[in-house]
Short mmCIF file of C-alpha atoms and ligand atoms in Angstrom, two decimals:
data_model
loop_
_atom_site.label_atom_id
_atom_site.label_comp_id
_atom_site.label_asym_id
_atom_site.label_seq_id
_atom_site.Cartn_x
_atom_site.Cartn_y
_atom_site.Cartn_z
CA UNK A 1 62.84 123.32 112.42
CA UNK A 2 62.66 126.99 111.53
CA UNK A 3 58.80 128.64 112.43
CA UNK A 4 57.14 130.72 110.51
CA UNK A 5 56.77 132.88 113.46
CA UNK A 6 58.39 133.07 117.14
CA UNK A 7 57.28 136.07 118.96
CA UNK A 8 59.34 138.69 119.63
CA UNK A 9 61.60 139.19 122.45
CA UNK A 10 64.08 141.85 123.63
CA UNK A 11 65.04 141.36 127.43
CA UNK A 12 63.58 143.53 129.65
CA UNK A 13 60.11 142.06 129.16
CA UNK A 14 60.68 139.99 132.37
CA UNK A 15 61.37 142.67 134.29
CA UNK A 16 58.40 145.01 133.61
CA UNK A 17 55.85 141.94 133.99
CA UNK A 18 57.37 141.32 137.32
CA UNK A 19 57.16 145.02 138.35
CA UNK A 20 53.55 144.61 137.33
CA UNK A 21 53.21 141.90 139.38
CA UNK A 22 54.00 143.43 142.43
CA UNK A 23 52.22 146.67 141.61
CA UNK A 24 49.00 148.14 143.61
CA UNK A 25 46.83 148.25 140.35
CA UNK A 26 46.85 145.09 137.45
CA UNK A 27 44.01 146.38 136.27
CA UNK A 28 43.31 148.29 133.13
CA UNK A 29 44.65 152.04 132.56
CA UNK A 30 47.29 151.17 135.08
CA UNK A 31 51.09 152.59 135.13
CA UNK A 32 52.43 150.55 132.13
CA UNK A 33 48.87 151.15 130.59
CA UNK A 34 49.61 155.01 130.34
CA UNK A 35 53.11 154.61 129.58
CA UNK A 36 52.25 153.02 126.50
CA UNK A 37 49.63 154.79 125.29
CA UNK A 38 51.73 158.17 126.10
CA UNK A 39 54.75 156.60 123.91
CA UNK A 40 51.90 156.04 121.06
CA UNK A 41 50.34 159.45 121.12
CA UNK A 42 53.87 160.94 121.35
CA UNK A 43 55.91 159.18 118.96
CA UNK A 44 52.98 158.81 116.18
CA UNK A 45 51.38 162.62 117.13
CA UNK A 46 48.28 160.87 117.74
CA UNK A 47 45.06 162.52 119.02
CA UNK A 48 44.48 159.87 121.53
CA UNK A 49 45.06 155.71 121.55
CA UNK A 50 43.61 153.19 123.83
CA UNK A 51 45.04 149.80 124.39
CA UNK A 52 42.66 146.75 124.04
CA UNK A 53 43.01 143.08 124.29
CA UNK A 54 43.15 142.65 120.83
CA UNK A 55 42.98 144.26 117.31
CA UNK A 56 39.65 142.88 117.14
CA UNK A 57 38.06 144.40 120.11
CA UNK A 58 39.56 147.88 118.12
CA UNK A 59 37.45 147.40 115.59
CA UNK A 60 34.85 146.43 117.50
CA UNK A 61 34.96 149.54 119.50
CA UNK A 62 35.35 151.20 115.93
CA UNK A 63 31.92 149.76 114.73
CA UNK A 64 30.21 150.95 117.83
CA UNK A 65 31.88 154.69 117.76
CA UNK A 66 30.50 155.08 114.08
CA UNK A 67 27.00 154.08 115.39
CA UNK A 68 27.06 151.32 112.77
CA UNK A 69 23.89 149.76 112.57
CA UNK A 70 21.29 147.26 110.63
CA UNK A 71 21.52 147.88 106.71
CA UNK A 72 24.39 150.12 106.56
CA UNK A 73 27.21 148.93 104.75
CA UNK A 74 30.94 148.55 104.83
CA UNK A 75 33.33 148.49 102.22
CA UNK A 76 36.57 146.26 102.61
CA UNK A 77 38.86 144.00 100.94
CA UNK A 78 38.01 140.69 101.03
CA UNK A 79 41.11 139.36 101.00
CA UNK A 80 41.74 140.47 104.89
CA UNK A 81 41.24 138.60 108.05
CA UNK A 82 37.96 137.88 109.23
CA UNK A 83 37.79 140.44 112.31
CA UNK A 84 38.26 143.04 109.96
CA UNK A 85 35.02 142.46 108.79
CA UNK A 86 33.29 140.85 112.16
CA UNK A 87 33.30 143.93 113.86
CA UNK A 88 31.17 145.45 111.78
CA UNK A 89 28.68 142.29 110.88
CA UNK A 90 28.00 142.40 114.65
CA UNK A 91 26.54 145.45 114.67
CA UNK A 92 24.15 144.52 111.82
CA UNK A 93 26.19 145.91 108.94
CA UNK A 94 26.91 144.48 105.14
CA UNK A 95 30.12 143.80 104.16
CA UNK A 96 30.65 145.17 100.50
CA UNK A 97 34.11 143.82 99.32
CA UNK A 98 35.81 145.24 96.58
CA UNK A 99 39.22 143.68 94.68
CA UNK A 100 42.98 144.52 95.87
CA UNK A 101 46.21 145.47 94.18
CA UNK A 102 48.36 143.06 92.25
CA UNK A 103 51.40 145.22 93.59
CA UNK A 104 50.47 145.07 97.32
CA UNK A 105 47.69 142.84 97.77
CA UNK A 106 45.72 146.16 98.89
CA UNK A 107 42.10 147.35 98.89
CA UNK A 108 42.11 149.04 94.73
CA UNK A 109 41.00 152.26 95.36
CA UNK A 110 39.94 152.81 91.78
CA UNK A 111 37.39 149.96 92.23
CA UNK A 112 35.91 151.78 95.82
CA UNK A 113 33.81 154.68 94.39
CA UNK A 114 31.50 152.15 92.63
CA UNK A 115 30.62 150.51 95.63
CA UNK A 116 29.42 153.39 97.15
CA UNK A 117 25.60 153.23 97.78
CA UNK A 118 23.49 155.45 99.65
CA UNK A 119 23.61 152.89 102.45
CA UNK A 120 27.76 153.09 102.84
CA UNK A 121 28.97 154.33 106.41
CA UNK A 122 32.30 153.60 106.14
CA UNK A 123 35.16 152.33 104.12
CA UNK A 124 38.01 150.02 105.57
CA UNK A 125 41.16 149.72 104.26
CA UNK A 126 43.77 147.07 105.22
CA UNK A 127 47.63 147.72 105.46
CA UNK A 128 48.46 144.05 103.84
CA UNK A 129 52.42 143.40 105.15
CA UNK A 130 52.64 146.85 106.56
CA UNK A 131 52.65 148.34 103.20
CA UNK A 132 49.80 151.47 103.04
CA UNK A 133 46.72 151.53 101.04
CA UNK A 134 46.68 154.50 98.46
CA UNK A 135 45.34 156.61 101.75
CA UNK A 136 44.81 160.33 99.62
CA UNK A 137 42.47 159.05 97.48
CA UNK A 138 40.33 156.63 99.88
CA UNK A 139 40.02 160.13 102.20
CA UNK A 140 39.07 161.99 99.55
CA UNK A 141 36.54 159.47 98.27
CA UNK A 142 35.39 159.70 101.96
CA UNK A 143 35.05 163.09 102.40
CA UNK A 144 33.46 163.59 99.16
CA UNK A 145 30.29 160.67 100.29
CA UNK A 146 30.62 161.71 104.01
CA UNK A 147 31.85 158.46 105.08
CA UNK A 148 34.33 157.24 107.79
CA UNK A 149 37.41 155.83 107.38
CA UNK A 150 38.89 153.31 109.80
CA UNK A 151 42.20 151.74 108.92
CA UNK A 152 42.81 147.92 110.00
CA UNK A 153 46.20 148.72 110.81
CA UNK A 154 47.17 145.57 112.61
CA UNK A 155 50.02 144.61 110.47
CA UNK A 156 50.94 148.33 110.02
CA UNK A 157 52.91 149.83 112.96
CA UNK A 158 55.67 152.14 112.25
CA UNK A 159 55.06 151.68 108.80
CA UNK A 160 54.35 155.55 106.88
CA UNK A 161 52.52 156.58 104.08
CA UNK A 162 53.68 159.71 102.55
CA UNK A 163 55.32 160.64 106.09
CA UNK A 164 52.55 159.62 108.34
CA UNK A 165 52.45 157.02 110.06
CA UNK A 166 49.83 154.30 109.25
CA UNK A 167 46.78 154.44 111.57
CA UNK A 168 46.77 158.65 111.60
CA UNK A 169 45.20 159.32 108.78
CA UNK A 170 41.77 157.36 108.81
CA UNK A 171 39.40 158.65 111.37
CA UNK A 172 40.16 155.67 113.56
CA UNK A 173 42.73 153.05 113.24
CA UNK A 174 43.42 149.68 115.19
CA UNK A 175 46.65 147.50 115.55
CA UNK A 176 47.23 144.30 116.43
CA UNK A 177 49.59 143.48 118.92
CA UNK A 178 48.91 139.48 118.60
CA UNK A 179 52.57 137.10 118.66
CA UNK A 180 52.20 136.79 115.25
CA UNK A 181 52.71 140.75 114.48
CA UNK A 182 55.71 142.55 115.01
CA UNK A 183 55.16 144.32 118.46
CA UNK A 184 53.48 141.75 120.95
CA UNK A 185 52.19 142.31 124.32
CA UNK A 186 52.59 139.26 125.61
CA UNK A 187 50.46 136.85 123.04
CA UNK A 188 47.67 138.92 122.57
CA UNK A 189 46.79 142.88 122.70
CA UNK A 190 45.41 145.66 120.50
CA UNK A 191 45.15 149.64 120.21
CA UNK A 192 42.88 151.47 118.93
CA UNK A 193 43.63 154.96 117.53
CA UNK A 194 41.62 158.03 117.58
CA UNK A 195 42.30 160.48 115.46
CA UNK A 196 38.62 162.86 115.21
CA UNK A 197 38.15 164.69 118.59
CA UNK A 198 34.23 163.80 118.54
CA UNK A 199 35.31 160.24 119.43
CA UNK A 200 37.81 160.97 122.42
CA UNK A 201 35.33 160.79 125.15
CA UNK A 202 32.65 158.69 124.09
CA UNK A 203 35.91 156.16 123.06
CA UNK A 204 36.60 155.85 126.73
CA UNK A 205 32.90 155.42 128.01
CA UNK A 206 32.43 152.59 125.15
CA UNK A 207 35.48 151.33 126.64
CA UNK A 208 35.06 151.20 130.52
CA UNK A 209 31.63 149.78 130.09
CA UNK A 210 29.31 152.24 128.91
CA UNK A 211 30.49 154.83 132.30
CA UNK A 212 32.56 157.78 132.59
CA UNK A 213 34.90 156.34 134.85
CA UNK A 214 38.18 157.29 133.03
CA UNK A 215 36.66 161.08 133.82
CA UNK A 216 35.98 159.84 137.59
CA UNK A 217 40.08 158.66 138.09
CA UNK A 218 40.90 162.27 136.23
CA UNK A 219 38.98 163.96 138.93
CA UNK A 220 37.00 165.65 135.89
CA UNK A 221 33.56 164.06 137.77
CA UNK A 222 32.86 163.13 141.26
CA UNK A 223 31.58 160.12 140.55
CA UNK A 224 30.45 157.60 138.10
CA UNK A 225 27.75 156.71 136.46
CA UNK A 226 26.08 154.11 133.40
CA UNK A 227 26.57 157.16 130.40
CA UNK A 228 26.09 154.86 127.28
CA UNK A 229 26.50 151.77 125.80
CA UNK A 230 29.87 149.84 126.32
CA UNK A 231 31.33 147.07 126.81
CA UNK A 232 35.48 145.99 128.67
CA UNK A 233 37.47 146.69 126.31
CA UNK A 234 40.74 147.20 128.97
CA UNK A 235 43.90 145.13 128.97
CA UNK A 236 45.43 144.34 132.31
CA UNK A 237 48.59 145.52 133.34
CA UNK A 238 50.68 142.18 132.16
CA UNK A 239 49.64 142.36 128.84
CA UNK A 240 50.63 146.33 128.76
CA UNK A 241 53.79 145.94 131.05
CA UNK A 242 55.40 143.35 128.17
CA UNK A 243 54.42 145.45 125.55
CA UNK A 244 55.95 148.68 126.90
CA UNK A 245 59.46 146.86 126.73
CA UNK A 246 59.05 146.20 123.27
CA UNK A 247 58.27 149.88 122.60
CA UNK A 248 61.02 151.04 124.15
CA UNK A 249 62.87 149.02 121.53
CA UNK A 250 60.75 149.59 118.72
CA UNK A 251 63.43 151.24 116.55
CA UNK A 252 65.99 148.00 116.77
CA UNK A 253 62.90 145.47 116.21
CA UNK A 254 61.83 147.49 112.60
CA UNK A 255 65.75 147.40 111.90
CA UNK A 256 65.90 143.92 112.36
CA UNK A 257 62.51 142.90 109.83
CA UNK A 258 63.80 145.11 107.34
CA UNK A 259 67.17 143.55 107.32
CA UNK A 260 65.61 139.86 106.79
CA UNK A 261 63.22 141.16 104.23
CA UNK A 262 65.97 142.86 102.28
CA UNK A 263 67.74 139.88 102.55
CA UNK A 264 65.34 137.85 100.69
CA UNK A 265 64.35 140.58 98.29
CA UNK A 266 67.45 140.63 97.21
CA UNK A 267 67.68 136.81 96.79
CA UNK A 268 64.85 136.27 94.90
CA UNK A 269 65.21 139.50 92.58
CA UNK A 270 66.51 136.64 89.67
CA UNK A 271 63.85 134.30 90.48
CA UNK A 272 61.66 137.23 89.40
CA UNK A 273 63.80 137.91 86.65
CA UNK A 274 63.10 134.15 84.90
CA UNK A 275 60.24 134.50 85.59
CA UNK A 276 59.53 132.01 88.60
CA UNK A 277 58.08 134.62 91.68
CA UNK A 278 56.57 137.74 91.75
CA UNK A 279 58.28 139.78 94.94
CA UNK A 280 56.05 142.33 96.54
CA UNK A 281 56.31 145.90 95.74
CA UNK A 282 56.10 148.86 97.89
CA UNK A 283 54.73 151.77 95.87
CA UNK A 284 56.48 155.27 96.48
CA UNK A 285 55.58 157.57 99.41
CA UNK A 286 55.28 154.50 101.69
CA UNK A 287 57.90 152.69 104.12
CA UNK A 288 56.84 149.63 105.17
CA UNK A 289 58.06 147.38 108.58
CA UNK A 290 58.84 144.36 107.53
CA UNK A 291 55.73 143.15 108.48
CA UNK A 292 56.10 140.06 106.09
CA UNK A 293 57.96 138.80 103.06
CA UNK A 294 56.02 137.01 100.68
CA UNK A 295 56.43 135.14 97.19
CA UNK A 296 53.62 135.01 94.71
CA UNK A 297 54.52 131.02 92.71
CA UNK A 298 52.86 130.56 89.18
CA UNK A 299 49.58 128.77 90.64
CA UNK A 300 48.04 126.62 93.31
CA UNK A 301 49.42 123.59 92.15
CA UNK A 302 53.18 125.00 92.49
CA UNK A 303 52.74 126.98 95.62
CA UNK A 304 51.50 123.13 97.43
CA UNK A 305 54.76 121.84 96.09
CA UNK A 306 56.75 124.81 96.88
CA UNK A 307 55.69 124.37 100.70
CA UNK A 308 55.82 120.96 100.66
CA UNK A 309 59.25 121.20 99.73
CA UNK A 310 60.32 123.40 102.34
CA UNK A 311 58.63 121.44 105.29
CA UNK A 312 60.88 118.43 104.21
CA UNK A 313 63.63 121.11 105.08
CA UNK A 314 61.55 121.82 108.32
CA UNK A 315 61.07 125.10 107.18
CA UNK A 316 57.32 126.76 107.66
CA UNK A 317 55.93 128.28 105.06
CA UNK A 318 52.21 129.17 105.04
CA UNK A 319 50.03 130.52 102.46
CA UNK A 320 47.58 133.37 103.97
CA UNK A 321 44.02 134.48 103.38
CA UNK A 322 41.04 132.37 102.21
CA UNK A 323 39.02 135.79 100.57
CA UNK A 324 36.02 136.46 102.82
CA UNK A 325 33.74 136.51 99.96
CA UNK A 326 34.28 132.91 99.54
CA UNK A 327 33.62 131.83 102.67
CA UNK A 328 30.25 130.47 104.22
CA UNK A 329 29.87 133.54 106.01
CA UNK A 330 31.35 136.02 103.58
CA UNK A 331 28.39 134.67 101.31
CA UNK A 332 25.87 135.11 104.14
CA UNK A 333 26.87 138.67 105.58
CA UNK A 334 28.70 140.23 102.29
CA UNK A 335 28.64 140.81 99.07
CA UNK A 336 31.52 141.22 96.38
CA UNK A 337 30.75 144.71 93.94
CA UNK A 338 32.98 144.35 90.53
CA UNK A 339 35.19 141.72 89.56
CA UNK A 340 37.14 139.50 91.25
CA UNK A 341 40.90 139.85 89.30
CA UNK A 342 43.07 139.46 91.19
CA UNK A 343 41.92 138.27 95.14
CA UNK A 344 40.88 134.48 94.56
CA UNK A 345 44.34 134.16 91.77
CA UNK A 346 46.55 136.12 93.65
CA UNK A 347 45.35 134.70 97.00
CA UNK A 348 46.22 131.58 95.90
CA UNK A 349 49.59 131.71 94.62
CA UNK A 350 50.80 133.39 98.21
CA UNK A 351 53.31 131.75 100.13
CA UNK A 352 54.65 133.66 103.27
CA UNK A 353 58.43 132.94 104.44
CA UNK A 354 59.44 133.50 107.93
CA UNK A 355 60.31 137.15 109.49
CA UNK A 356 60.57 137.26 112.84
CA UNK A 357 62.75 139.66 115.47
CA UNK A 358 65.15 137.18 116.58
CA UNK A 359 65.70 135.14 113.73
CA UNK A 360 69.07 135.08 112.96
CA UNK A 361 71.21 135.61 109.50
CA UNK A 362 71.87 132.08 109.33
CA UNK A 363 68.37 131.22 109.52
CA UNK A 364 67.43 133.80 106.34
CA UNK A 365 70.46 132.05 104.65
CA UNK A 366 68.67 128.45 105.02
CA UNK A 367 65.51 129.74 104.35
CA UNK A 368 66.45 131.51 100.97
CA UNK A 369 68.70 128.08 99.98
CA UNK A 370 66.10 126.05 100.16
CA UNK A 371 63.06 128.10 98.86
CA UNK A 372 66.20 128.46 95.79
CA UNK A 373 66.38 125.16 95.20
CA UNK A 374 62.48 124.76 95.62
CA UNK A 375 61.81 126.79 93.04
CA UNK A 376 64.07 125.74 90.34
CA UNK A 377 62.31 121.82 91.28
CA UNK A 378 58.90 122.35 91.00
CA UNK A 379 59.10 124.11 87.75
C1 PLP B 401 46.08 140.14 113.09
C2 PLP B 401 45.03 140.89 112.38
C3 PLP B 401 43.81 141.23 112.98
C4 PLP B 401 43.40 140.72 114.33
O1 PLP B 401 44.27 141.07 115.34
P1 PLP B 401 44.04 140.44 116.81
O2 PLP B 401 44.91 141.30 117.66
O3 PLP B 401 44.48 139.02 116.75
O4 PLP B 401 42.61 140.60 117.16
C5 PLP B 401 42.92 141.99 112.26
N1 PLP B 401 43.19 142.40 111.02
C6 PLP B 401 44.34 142.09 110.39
C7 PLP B 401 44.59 142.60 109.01
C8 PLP B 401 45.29 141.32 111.05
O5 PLP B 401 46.43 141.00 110.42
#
């Protein structure tokens, strides 16, 4: 059986877990803790990033820094997961989805201006597959209507737009470091990046439950007190201690996606020729990770067959998003401004194959014969 997904590994994990083990402090903001968010700040030139359980709580914390509130609203994709939009329908907010891309499966920029209302706080865009949004023109539309931009990043690590790396540009950014993305740490994890100055401090406070304590173990106060609102938003020391080995080897782990998505881009390129697959596209000015490879099939009806096929060659091949706006709670907390093109047909036609870290060549090769002779049958 070949997964869709096995999370990454490179080695040393086991030692920095046990070395966090055995340390004075498991807690959140510990050794590893820093070390991590130091490598972040360094290697992306990054105001300031703070590690969270999970990509969620980010966004969460993102919701909360923008003071988002009852009645504002929030445009997105709706073909995203569902935390992107949670966060914000906690706070009260309205989700206002707009259509993506046909080439990336991104939020359409030309279709965001439109949705603007006098009600809009903030717009989110979604790096689908590690592959940016069109980033100039949603912070210009920003700037232009005063509005925040926070980029769902979570499939988007080490991936650049125009140079930069995804998750600088917005005003705040979160990734996911969940197994199924392609830096883990340890099952589940998050960060969330802060890239306006008048969200540094008040980022931590949110963080270490509404006090200044972060100030307190900086010896910046003399002691601590309730400052704000906030919640725990910390990781302990485990989750940061196996993540910091898989920074370290960051570099080899991007190597490695791209090489397995070349692979099948490259195999499929006279699929797409007859006519059978669209492959996705990555538009100029961005490099992408090798988040994911997908294949977009002719309809519904071919994409069940298509994965059929390959689980009788016990090989996993999901499909991805139900769009939010069709959901039961889409409906209740969101609305859908313009016309729906391209999420509902597009989402539909999706099939993801598997790109993991330590998936070997021969695996890729079995994967491509079979979705090969899949899609010459079910034509
Ligand atoms: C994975 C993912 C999330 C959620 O990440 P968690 O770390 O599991 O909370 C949010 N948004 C997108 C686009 C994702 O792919």
């Amino acid at each position: 059986m070949i997964p869709f997904n096995k999370p990454p590994y490179t080695g040393a994990e086991d030692q920095y877990v046990i070395a966090a083990m055995r340390s004075d402090k498991m807690s959140g903001d510990g050794e590893f803790s820093q070390r991590c968010q130091q490598w972040f700040e360094t290697s992306f030139a990054c105001l300031r990033t703070l590690l969270t359980p999970s990509c969620t709580q980010a966004l969460e914390m993102a919701a909360l820094l923008l003071d988002i509130g009852p009645g504002d609203e929030v445009i997105m994709p709706s073909y995203t997961f569902v935390s992107t939009a949670n966060a914000f329908v906690l706070r009260g907010a309205k989700i206002v989805f707009v259509d993506v891309r046909a080439d990336t499966m991104n939020i359409d920029e030309t279709l965001v201006e439109q949705a603007i209302t006098e009600r809009t706080k903030a717009i989110v865009p979604v790096h689908y597959a590690g592959v940016a949004c069109e980033m100039d023109t949603l912070m210009a539309i920003a700037e232009k209507y005063g509005l925040f931009v926070v980029e769902d990043a979570a499939q988007g690590m080490m991936s650049t737009y125009k140079g930069r790396p995804l998750g600088t540009i917005g005003h705040l950014a979160a990734y996911s470091f969940h197994e199924t993305k392609n830096y883990t740490s340890g099952g589940e994890g998050g960060l969330l990046l802060i890239n306006d100055e008048r969200f540094v401090l008040r980022a931590e406070v949110i963080r270490e439950k509404g006090t200044n304590r972060s100030q307190f173990f900086r010896g910046q106060v003399d002691k601590y007190t309730w400052r704000d609102i906030g919640s725990s938003f910390l990781p302990g020391e485990l989750q940061a201690a196996y993540l910091y080995a898989q920074l370290e080897k960051s570099k080899e782990i991007n190597a490695r996606r791209l090489q397995i998505w070349d692979m099948y881009h490259q195999a499929f390129a006279a699929s797409e020729l007859h006519g059978l697959v669209q492959r996705p596209q990555v538009p100029e000015g961005c490099e992408h990770n090798g988040h994911m490879y997908y294949l977009k099939l002719q309809s519904l009806d071919q994409r069940a067959k298509f994965i059929s096929h390959m689980r009788q060659r016990e090989i996993l091949t999901p499909f991805h998003y139900i769009p939010l706006h069709a959901s039961p709670a889409g409906q209740q907390f969101g609305r859908f401004v313009g016309d729906d093109v391209v999420t509902t047909r597009d989402s539909e036609r999706l099939v993801r194959l598997p790109v993991w870290f330590n998936m070997t060549d021969a695996m890729v090769a079995t994967v491509i014969d079979a979705a090969l002779e899949g899609l010459s049958s079910i034509q």
